[in-house]
PDB file of C-alpha atoms in Angstrom:
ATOM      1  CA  UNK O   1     183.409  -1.383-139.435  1.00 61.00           C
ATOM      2  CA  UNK O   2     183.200  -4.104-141.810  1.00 76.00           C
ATOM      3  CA  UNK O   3     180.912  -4.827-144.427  1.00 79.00           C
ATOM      4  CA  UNK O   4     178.253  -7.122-142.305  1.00 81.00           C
ATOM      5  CA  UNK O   5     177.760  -4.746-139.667  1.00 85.00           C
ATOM      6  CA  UNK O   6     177.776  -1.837-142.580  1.00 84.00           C
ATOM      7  CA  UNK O   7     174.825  -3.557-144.952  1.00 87.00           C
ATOM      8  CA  UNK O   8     173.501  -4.187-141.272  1.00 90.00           C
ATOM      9  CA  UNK O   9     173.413  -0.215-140.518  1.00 90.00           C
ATOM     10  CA  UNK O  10     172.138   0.649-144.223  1.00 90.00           C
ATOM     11  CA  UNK O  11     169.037  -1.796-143.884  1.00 92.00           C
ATOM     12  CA  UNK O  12     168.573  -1.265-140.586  1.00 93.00           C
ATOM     13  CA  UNK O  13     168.320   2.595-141.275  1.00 94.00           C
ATOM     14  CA  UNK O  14     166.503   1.968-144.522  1.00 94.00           C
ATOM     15  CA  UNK O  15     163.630   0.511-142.547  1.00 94.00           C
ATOM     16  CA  UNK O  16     163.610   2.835-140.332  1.00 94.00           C
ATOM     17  CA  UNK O  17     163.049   5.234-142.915  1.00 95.00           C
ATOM     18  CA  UNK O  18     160.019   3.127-144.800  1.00 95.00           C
ATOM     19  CA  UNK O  19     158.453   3.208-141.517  1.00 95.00           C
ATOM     20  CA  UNK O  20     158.807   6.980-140.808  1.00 94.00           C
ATOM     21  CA  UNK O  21     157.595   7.980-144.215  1.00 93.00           C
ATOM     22  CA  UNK O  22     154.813   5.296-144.181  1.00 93.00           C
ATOM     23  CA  UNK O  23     155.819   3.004-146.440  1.00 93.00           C
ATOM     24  CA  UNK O  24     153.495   0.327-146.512  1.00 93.00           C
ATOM     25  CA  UNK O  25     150.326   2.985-146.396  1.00 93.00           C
ATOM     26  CA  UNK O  26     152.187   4.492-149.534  1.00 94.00           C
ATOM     27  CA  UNK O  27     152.686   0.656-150.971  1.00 94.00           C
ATOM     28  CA  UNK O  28     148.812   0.074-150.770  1.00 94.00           C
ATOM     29  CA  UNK O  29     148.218   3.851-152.140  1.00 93.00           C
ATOM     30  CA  UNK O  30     150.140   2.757-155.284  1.00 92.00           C
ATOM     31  CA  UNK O  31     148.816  -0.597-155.465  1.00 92.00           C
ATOM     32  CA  UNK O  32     145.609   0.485-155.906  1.00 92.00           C
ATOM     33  CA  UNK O  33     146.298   3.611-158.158  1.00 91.00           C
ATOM     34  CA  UNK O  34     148.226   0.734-160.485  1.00 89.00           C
ATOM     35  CA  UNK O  35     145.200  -1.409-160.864  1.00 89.00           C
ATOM     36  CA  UNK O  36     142.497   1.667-161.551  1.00 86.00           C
ATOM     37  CA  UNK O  37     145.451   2.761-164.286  1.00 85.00           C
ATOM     38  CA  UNK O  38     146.652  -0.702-165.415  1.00 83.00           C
ATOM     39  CA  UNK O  39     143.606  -1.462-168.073  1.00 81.00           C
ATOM     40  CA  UNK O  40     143.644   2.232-169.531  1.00 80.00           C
ATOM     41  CA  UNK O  41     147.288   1.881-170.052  1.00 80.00           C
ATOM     42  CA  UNK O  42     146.614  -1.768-171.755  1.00 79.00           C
ATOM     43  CA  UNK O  43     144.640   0.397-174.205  1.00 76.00           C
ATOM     44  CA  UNK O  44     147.350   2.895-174.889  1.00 76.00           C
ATOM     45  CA  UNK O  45     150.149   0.528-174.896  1.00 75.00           C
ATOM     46  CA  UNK O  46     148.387  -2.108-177.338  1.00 76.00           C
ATOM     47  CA  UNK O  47     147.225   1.196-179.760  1.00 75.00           C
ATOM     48  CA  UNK O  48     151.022   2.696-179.311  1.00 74.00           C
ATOM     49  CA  UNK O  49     152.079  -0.769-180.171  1.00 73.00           C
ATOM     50  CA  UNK O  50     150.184  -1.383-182.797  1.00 72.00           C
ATOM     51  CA  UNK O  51     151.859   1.651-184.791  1.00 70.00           C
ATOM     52  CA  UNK O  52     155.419   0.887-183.710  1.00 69.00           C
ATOM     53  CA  UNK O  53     155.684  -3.386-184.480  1.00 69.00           C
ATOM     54  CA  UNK O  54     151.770  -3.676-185.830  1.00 68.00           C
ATOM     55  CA  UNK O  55     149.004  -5.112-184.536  1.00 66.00           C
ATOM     56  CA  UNK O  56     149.590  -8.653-184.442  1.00 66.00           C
ATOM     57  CA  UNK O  57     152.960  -8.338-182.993  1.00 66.00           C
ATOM     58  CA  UNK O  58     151.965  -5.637-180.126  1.00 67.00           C
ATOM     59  CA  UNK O  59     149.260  -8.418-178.506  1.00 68.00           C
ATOM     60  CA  UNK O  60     152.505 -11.269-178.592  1.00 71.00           C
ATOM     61  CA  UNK O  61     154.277  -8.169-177.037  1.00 70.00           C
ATOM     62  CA  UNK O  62     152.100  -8.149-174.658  1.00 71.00           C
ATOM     63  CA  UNK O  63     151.144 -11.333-173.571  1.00 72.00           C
ATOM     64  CA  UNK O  64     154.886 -12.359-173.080  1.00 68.00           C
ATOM     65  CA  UNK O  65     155.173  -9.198-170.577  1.00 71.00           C
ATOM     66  CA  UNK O  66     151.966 -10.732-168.765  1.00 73.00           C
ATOM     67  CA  UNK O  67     153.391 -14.323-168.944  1.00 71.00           C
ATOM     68  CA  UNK O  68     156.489 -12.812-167.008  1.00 69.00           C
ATOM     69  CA  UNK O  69     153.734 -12.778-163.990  1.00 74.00           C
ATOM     70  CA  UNK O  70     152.957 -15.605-161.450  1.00 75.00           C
ATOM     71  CA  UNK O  71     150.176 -17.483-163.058  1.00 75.00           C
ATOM     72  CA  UNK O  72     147.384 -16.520-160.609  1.00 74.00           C
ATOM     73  CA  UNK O  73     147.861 -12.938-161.875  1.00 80.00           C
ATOM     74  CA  UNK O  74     148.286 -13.699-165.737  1.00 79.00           C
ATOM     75  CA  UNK O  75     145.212 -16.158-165.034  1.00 79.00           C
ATOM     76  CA  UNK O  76     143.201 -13.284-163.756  1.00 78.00           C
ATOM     77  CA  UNK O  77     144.206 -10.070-166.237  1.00 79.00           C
ATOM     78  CA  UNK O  78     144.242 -11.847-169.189  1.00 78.00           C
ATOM     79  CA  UNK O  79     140.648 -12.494-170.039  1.00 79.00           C
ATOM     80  CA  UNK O  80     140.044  -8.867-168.751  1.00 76.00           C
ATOM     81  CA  UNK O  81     142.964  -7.297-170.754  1.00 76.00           C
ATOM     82  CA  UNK O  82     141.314  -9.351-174.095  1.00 75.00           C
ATOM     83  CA  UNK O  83     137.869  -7.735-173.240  1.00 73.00           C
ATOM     84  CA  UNK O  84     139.331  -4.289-172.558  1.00 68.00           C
ATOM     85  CA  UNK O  85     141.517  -3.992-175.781  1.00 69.00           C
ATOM     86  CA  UNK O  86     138.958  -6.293-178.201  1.00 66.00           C
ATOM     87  CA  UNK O  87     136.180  -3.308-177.746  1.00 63.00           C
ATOM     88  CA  UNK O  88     139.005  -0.523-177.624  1.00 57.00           C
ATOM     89  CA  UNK O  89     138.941   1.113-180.673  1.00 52.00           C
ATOM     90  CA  UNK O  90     140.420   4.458-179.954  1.00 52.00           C
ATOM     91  CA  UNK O  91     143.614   6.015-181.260  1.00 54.00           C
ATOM     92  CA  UNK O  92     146.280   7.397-179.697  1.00 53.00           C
ATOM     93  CA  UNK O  93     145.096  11.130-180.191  1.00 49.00           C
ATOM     94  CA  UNK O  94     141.637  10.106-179.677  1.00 57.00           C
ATOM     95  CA  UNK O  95     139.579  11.598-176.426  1.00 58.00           C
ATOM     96  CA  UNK O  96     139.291   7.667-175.160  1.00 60.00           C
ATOM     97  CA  UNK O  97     143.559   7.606-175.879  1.00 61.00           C
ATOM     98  CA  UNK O  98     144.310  10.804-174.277  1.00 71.00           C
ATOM     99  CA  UNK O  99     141.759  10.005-170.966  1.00 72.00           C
ATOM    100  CA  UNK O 100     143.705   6.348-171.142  1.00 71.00           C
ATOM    101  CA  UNK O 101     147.015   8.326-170.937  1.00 78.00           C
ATOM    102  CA  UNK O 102     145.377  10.808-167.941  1.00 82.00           C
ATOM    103  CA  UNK O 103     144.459   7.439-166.297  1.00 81.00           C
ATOM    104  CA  UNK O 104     147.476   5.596-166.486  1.00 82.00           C
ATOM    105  CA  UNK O 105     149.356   9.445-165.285  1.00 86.00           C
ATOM    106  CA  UNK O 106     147.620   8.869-162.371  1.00 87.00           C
ATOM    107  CA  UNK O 107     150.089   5.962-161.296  1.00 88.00           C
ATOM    108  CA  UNK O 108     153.046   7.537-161.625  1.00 89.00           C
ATOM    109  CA  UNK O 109     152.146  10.714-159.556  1.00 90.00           C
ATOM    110  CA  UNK O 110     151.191   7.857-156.913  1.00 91.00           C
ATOM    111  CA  UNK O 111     154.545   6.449-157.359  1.00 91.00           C
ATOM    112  CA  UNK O 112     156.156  10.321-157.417  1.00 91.00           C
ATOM    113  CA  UNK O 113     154.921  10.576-154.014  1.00 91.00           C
ATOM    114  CA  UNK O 114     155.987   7.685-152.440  1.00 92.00           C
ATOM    115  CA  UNK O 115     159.679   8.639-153.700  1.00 93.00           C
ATOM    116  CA  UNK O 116     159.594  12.364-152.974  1.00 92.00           C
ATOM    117  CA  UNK O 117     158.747  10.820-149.600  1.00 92.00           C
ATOM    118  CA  UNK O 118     161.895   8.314-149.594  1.00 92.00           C
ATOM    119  CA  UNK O 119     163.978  11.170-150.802  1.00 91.00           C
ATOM    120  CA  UNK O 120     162.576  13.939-148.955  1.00 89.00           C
ATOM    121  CA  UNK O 121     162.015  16.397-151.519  1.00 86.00           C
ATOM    122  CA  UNK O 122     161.706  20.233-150.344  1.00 82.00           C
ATOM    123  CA  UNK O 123     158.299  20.395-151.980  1.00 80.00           C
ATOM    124  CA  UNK O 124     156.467  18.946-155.362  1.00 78.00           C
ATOM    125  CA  UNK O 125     157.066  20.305-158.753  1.00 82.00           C
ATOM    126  CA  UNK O 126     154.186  22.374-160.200  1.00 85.00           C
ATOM    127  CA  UNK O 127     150.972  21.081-161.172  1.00 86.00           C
ATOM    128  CA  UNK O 128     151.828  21.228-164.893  1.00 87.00           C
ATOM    129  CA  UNK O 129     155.025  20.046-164.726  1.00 88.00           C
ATOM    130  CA  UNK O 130     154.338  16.957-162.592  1.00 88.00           C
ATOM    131  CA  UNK O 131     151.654  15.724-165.401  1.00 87.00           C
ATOM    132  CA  UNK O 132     153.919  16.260-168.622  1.00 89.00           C
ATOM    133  CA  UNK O 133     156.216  14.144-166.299  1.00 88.00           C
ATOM    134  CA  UNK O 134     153.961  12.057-165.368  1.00 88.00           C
ATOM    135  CA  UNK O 135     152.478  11.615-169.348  1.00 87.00           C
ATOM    136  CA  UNK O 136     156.185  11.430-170.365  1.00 86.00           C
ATOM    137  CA  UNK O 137     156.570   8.390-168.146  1.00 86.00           C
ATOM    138  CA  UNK O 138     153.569   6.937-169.220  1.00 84.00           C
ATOM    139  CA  UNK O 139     154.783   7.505-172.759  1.00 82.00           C
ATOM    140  CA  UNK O 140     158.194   6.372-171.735  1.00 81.00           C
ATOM    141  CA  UNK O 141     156.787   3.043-170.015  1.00 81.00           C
ATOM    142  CA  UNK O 142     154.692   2.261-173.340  1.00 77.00           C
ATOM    143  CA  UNK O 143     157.542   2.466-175.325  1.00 78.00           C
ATOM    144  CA  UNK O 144     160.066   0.578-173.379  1.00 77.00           C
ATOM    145  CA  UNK O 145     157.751  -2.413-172.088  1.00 74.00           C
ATOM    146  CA  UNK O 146     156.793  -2.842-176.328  1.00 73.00           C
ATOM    147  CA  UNK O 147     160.586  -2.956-177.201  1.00 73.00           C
ATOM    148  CA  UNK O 148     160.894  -5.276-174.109  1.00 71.00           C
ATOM    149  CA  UNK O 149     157.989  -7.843-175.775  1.00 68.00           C
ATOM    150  CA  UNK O 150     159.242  -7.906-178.945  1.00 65.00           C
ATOM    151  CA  UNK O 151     162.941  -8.880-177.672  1.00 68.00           C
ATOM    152  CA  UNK O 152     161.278 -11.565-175.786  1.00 64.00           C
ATOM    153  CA  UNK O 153     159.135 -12.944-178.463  1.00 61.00           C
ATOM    154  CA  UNK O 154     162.387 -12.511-181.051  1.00 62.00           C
ATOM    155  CA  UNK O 155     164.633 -14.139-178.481  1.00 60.00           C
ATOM    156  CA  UNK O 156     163.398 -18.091-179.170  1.00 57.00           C
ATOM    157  CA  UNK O 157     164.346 -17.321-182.864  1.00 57.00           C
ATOM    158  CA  UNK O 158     167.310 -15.119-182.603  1.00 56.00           C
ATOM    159  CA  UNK O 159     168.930 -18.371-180.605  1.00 56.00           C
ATOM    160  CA  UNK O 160     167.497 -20.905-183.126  1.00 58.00           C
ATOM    161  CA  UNK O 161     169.117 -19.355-185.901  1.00 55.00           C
ATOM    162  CA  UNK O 162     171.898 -18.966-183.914  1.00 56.00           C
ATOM    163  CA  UNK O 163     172.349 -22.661-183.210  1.00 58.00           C
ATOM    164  CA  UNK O 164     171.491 -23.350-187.106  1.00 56.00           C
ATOM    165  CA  UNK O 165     173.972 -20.647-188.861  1.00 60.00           C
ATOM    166  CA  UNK O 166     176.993 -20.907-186.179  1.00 62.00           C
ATOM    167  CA  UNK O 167     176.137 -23.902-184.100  1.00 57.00           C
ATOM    168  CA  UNK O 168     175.546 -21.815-180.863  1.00 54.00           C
ATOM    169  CA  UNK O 169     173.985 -23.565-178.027  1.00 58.00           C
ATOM    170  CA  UNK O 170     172.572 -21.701-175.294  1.00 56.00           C
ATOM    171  CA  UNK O 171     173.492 -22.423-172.043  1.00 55.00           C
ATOM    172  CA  UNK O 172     170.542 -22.147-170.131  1.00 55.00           C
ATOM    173  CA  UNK O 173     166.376 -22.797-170.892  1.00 55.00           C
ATOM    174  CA  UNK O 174     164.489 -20.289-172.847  1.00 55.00           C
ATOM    175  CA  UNK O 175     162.479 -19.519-169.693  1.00 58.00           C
ATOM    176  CA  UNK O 176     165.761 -17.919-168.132  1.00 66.00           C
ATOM    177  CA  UNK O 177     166.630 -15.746-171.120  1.00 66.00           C
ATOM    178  CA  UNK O 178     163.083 -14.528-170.870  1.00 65.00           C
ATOM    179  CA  UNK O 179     163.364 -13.955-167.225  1.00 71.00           C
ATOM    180  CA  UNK O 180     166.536 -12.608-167.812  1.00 75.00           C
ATOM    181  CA  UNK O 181     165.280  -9.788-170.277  1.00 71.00           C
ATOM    182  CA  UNK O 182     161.956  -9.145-167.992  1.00 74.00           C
ATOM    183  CA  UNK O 183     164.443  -8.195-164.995  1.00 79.00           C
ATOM    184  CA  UNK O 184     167.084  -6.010-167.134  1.00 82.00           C
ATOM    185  CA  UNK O 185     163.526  -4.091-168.436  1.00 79.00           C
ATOM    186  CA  UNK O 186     162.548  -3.773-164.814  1.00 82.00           C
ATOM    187  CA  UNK O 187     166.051  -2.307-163.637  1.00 87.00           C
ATOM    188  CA  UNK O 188     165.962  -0.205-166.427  1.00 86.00           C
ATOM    189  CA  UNK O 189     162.848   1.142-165.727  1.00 85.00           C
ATOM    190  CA  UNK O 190     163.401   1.376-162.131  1.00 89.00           C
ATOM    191  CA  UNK O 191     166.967   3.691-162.945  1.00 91.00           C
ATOM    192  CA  UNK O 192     164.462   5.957-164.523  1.00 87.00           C
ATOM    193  CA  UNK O 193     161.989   6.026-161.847  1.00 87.00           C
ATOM    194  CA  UNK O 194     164.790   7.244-159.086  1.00 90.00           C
ATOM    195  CA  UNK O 195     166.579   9.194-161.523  1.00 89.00           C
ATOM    196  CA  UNK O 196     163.606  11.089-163.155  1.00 85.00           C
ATOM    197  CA  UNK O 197     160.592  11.061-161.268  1.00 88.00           C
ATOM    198  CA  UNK O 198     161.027  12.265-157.643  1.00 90.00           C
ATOM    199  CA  UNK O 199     160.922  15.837-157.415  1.00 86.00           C
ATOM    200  CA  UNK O 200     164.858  15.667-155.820  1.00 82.00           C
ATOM    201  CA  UNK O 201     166.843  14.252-158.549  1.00 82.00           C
ATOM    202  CA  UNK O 202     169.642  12.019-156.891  1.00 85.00           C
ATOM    203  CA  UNK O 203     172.423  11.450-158.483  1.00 85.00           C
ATOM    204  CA  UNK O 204     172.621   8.604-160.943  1.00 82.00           C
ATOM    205  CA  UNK O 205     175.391   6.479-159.001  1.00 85.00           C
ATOM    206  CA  UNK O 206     173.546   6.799-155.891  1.00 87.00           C
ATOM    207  CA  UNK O 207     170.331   5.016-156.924  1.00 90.00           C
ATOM    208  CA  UNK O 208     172.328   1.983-158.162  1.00 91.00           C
ATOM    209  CA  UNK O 209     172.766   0.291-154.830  1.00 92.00           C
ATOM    210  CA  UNK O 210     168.522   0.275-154.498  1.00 92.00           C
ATOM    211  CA  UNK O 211     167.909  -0.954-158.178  1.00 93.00           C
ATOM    212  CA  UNK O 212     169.961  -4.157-157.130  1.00 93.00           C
ATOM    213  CA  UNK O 213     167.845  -4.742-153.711  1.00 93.00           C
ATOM    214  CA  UNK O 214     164.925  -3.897-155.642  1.00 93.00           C
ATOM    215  CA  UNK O 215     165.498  -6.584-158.288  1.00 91.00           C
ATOM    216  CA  UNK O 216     166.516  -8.874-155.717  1.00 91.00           C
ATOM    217  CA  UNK O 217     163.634  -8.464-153.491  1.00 91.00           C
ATOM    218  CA  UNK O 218     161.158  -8.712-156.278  1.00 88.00           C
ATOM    219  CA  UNK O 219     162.217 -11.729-157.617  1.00 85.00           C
ATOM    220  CA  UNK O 220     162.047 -13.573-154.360  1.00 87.00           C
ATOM    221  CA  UNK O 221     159.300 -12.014-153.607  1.00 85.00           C
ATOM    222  CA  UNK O 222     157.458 -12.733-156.839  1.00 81.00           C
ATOM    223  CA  UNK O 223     158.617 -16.574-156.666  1.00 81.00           C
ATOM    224  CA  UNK O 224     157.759 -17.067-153.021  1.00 83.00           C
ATOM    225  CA  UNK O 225     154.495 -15.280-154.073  1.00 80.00           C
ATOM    226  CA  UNK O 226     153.929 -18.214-156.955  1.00 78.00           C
ATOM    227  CA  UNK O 227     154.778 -20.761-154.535  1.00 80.00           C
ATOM    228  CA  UNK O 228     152.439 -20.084-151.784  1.00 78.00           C
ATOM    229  CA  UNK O 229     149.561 -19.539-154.220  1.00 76.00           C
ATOM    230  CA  UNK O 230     150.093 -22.885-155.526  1.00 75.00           C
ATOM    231  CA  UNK O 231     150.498 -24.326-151.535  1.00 75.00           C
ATOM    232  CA  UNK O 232     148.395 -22.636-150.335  1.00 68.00           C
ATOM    233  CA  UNK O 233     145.152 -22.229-152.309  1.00 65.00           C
ATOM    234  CA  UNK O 234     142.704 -21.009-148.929  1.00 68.00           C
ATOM    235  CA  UNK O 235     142.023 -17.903-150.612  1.00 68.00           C
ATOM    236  CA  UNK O 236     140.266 -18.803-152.925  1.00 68.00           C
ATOM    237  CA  UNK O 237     137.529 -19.854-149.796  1.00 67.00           C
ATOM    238  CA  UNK O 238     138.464 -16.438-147.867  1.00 70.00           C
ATOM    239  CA  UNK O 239     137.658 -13.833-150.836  1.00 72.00           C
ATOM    240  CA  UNK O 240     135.577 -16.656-153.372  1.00 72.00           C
ATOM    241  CA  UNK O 241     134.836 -14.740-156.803  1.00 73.00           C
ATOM    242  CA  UNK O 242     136.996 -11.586-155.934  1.00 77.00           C
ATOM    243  CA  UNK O 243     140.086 -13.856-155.058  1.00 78.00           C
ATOM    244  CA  UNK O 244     141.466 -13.330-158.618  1.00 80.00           C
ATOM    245  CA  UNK O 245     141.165  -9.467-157.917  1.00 84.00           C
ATOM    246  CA  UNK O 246     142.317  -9.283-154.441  1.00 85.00           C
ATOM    247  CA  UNK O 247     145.721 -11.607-155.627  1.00 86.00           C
ATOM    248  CA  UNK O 248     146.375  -8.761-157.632  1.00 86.00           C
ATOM    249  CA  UNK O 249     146.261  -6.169-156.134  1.00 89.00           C
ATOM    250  CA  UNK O 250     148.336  -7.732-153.064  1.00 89.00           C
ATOM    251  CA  UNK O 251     151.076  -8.626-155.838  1.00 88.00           C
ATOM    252  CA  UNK O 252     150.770  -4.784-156.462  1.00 89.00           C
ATOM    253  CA  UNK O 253     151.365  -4.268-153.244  1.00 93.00           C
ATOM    254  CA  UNK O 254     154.559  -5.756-152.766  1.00 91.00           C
ATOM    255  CA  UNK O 255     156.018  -4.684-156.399  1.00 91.00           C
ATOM    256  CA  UNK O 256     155.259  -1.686-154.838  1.00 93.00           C
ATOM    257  CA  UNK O 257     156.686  -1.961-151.090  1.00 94.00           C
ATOM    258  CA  UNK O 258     160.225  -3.114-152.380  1.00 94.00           C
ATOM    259  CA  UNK O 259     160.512  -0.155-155.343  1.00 94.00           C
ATOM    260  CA  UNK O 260     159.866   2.594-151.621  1.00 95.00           C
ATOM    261  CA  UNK O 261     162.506   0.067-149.953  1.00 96.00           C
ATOM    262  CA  UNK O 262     164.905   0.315-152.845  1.00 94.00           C
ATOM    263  CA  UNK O 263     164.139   4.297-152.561  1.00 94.00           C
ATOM    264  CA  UNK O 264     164.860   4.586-148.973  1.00 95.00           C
ATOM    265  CA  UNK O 265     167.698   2.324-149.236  1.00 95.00           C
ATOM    266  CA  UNK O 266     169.153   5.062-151.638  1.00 94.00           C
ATOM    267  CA  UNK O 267     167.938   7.958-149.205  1.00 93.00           C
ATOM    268  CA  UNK O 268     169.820   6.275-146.604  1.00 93.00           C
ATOM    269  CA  UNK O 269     173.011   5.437-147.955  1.00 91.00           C
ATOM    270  CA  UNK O 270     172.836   8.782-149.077  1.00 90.00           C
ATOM    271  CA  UNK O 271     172.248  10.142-145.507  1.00 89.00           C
ATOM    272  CA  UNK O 272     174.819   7.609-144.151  1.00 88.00           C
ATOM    273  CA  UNK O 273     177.852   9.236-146.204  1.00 87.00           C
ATOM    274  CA  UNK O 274     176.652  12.621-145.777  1.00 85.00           C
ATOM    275  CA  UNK O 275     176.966  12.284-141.836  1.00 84.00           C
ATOM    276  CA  UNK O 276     180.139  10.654-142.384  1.00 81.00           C
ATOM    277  CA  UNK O 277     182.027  13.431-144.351  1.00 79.00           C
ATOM    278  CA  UNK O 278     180.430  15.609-141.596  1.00 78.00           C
ATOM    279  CA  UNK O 279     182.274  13.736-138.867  1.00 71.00           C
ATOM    280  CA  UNK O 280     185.373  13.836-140.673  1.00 68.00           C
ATOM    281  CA  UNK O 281     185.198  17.720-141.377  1.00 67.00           C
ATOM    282  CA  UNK O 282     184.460  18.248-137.975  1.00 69.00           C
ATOM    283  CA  UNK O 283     187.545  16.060-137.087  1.00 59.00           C
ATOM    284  CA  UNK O 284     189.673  17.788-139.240  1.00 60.00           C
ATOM    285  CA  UNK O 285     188.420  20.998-137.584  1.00 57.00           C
ATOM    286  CA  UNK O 286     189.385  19.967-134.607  1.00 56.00           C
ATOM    287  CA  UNK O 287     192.906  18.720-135.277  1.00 53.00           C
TER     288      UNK O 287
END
């Protein structure tokens, strides 16, 4: 078999396996769950922030995240997020930070369920457990998506002093280093996902293979996404003053189709092998 007709197989059986475990219902479920937790989680981020790398450095942190966006979506959560976080003035251990943190929770049980699906899990963790897991990803997510800001807003000046002290030029636009970093956050955070949040821990080398199709798949998706927004503009007629909202959450959507897809891609190269090293006991039984 060679490699064609193998990635043919694994997709093939991959898509199968979205479909069976209703994939795109699940997308939508987290889509929506994202949005209701993505202001709340604004609030903690900006006050967890604000301790780490201080106040004024926490809202650069997080506008460059937004910027990383098509522009239809920054364009839309921006003047939102500045509303949201301007009148925010609780604390991290405040009742308003600890019901943003239950909020924001509330996604990643969403997105627990759509891989315990992908992976098949026997049955959920506890009640307890999945919410400490759940507030340890938010936690988690907070922390890494501020470190991820600041190296994007220190990047322009860790290159200009660069070229200055040592006469390095880089070889590509500032936009692609910032692109750059925005992806390696995203795979990073997407290895923890698979590794830590489903209820079946798979192995760490077997969740590789659907990081890589779900970075792929994401950024074509998020560029052909810009591109037909700024082609095609009719939606803006179809859904008028909720267009801005509706965008979003189908952006959502998709971010949140291709992390299942990576997941069952996982699931079935997983299954793939398995039935393989069945065949070849069974062979070797019978020789």
């Amino acid at each position: 078999m060679n490699t064609a007709t193998k990635l043919w197989t694994l997709f093939k059986s991959a898509y199968l396996r979205f479909d069976a475990h209703d994939g795109a219902p699940m997308a939508g479920f987290i889509a929506f769950s994202v949005f209701l937790s993505l202001f709340p989680f604004a609030i903690f981020f900006s006050a967890l922030a604000g301790v780490l790398i201080g106040p004024q450095d926490s809202r650069a942190a997080l506008d460059a995240l937004i910027d990383l966006a098509p522009s239809h979506i920054t364009q839309t959560l921006l003047p939102v997020l500045d509303e949201v976080i301007g009148q925010s003035r609780g604390g991290l251990l405040t009742l308003s930070g600890l019901g943003a943190i239950w909020v924001a929770s509330n996604a990643v049980e969403a997105l627990r369920v759509g891989l315990d699906r992908a992976y098949e899990a026997p049955e959920p963790r506890s009640f307890i457990l999945r919410r400490l897991v759940a507030f340890g990803f938010v936690l988690f997510a907070a922390i890494t998506f501020t470190a991820l800001g600041f190296l994007i807003i220190l990047a322009p000046l860790a290159i200009r002093l660069a070229q200055e002290w040592i006469g390095f030029q880089a070889p590509f636009g500032m936009g692609v280093v910032r692109y750059a970093l925005g992806l390696l956050g995203f795979a990073l955070f997407l290895f923890i996902l698979n590794r830590g949040l489903p209820s079946k821990r798979p192995r760490w080398r077997a969740i590789l293979p659907g990081i890589v199709v779900t970075s792929a798949l994401w950024m074509l998706g998020a560029s052909g996404f810009s591109i037909y927004l700024a082609f095609a503009p009719s939606y803006t007629v179809t859904y008028g003053a909720f267009a801005g909202v509706i965008i979003t959450l189908l952006f959502f959507y998709l971010t949140s189709a291709v992390v299942i897809f990576g997941a069952e891609v996982n699931a079935a190269r997983i299954a793939i092998r398995r039935e393989r090293m069945l065949e070849e006991e069974t062979d070797g039984d019978d020789a």
